[in-house]
Coordinates of C-alpha atoms in Angstrom, one line a residue:
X134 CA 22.1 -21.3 -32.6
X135 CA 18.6 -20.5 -33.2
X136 CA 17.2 -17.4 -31.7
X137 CA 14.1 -17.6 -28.9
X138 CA 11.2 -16.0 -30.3
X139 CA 10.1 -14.5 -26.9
X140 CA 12.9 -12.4 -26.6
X141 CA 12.4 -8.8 -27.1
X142 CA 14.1 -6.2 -28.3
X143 CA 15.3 -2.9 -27.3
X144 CA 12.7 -1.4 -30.4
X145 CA 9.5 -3.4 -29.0
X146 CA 10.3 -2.3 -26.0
X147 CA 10.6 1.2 -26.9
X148 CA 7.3 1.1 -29.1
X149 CA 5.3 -0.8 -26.4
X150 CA 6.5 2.2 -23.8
X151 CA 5.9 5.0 -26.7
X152 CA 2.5 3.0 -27.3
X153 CA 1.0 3.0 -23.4
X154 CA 2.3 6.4 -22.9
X155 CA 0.8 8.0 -25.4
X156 CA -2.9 6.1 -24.7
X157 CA -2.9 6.9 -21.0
X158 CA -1.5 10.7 -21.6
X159 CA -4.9 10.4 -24.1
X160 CA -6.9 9.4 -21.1
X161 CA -7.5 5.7 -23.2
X162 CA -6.9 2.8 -21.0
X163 CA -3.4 0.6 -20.6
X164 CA -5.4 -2.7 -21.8
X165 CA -6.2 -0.5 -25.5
X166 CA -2.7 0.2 -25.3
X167 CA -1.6 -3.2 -24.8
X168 CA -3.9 -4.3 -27.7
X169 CA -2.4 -1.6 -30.1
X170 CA 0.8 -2.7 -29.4
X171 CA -0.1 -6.5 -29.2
X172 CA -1.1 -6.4 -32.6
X173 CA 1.6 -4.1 -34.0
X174 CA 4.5 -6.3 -32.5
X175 CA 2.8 -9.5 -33.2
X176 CA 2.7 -10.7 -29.4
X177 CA -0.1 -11.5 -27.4
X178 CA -2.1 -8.9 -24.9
X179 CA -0.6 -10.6 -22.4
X180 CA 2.6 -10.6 -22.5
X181 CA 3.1 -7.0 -23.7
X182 CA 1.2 -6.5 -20.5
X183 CA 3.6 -8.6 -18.4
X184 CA 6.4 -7.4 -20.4
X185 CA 5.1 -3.7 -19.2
X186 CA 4.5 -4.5 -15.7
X187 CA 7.8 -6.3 -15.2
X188 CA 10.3 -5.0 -17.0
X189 CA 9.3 -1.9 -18.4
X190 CA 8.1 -0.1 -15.4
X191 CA 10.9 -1.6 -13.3
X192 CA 14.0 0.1 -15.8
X193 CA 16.0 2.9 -14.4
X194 CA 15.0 4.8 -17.5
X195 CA 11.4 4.6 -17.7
X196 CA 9.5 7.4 -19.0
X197 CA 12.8 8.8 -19.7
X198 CA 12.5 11.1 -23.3
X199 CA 16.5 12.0 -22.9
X200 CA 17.1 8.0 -22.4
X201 CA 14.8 7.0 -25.8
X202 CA 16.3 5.9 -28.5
X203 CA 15.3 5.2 -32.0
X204 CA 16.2 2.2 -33.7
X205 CA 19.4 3.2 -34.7
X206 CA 20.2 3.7 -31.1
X207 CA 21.1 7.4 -31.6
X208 CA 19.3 10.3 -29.3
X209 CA 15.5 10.4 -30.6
X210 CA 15.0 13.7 -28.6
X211 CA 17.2 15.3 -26.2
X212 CA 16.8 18.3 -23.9
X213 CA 19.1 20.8 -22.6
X214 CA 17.0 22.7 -20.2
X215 CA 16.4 21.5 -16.4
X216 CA 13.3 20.5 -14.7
X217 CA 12.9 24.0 -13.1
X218 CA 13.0 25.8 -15.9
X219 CA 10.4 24.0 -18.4
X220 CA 7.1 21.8 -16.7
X221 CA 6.5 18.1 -17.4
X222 CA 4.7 18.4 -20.8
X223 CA 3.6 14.8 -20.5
X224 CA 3.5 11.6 -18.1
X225 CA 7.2 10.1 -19.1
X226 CA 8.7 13.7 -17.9
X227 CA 6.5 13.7 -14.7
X228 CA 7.4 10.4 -13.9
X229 CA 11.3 11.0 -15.1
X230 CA 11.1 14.5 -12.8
X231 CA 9.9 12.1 -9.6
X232 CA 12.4 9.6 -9.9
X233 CA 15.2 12.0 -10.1
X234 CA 13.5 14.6 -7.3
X235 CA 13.3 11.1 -5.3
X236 CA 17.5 10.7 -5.7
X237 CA 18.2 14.8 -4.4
X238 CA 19.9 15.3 -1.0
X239 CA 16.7 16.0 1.1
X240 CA 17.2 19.6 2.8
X241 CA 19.0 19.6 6.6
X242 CA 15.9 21.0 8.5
X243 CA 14.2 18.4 6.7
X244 CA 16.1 15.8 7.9
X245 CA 16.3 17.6 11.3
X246 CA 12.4 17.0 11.3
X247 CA 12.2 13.8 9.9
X248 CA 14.2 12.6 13.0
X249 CA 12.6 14.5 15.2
X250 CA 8.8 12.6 13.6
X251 CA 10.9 9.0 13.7
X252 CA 12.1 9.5 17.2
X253 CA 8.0 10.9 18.0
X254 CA 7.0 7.6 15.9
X255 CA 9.1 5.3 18.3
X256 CA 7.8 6.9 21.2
X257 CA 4.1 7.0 20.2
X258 CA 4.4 3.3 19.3
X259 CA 6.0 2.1 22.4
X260 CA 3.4 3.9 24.5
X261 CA 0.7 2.2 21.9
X262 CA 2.1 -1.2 23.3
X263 CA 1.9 0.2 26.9
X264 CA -1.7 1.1 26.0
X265 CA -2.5 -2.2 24.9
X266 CA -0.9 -4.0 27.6
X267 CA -3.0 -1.7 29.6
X268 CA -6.2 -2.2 27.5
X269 CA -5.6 -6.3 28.2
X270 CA -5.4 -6.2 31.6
X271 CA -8.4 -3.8 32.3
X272 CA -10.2 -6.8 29.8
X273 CA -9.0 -9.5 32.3
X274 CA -9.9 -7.6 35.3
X275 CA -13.7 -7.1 33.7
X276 CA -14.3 -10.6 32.8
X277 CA -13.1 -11.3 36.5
X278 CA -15.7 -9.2 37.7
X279 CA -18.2 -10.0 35.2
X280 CA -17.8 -13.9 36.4
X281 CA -17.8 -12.4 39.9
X282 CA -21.2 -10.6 39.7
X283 CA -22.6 -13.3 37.8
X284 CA -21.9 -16.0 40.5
X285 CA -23.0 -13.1 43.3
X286 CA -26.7 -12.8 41.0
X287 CA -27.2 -16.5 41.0
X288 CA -26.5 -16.6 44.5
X289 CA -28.9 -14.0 45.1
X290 CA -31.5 -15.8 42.8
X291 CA -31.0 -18.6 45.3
X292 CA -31.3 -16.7 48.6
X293 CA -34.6 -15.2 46.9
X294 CA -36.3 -18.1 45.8
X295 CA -35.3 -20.0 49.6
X296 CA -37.1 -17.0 51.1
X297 CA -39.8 -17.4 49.2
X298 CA -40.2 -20.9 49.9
X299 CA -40.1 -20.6 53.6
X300 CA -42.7 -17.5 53.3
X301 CA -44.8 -20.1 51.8
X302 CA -44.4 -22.6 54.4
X303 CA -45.0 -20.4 57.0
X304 CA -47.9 -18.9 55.9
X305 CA -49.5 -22.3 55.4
X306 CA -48.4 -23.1 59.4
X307 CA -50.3 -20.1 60.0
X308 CA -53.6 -21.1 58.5

């Protein structure tokens, strides 16, 4: 069976994630890295930038140093010491750090307040609909009245202009 040529393997992958991470934790751009890498693995700029977007990102272990492994598949670098006790010395660690802070049981007062913000959420946005209920009916009632005032000015206009008329005619009696 022939292999497909667009498949990748676990060593692009790992030197298109090396490649980006190191240009951005440069300050360079993602589409130099993606060139970089394009021409080091022989693929297009596009699909190393697809390949990023989609799959790279998207992995459990992304950014991971303790998950990277060299092309043996052994351990490139591993660390024994927690978050707490060393800071993030560059983007993959931030980004590892996150997604692991993200997965921690929250704190019980937390959660105490975060209920206590939904349940104010709920309430605020039912009384939102009320208000704009409210706002929509206070809109009906003022184009009433707007068609009501018009028709009473037009009516005026026509009571005003009659006078006028019969002032005229009378004054012409009188002469």
């Amino acid at each position: 069976m022939k292999e497909r040529k667009d498949l990748w393997k676990p060593e692009e992958d790992q030197l298109l994630e090396e490649t980006v991470l190191e240009y951005t934790s440069n300050g360079d751009s993602k589409a130099s890295a993606f060139k970089k890498a394009s021409t080091e693995l022989g693929r297009t700029v596009s699909a190393c930038q697809y390949r990023w977007n989609m799959v790279i990102t998207k992995r459990e272990d992304y950014g991971s140093e303790e998950n990277t492994r060299n092309t043996a598949g052994s351990l490139t670098h591993e660390t024994h010491e927690t978050p707490d006790t060393v800071p993030p010395a560059n983007l993959a660690q931030v980004i590892h750090f996150l997604r692991n802070f993200a997965k921690t049981q929250p704190d019980p007062d937390q959660m105490k307040e975060n209920k206590c913000l939904h349940e104010e959420q709920v309430q605020l946005k039912l009384q939102n609909e009320e208000l704009i209920k409210r706002l929509k009916e206070k809109e009906t009632e003022y184009k009433n009245q707007l068609l009501q005032y018009g028709e009473m000015a037009s009516i005026l206009k026509e009571a005003d202009q009659l006078l006028k008329h019969d002032s005229i005619e009378e004054k012409r009696a009188v002469h």
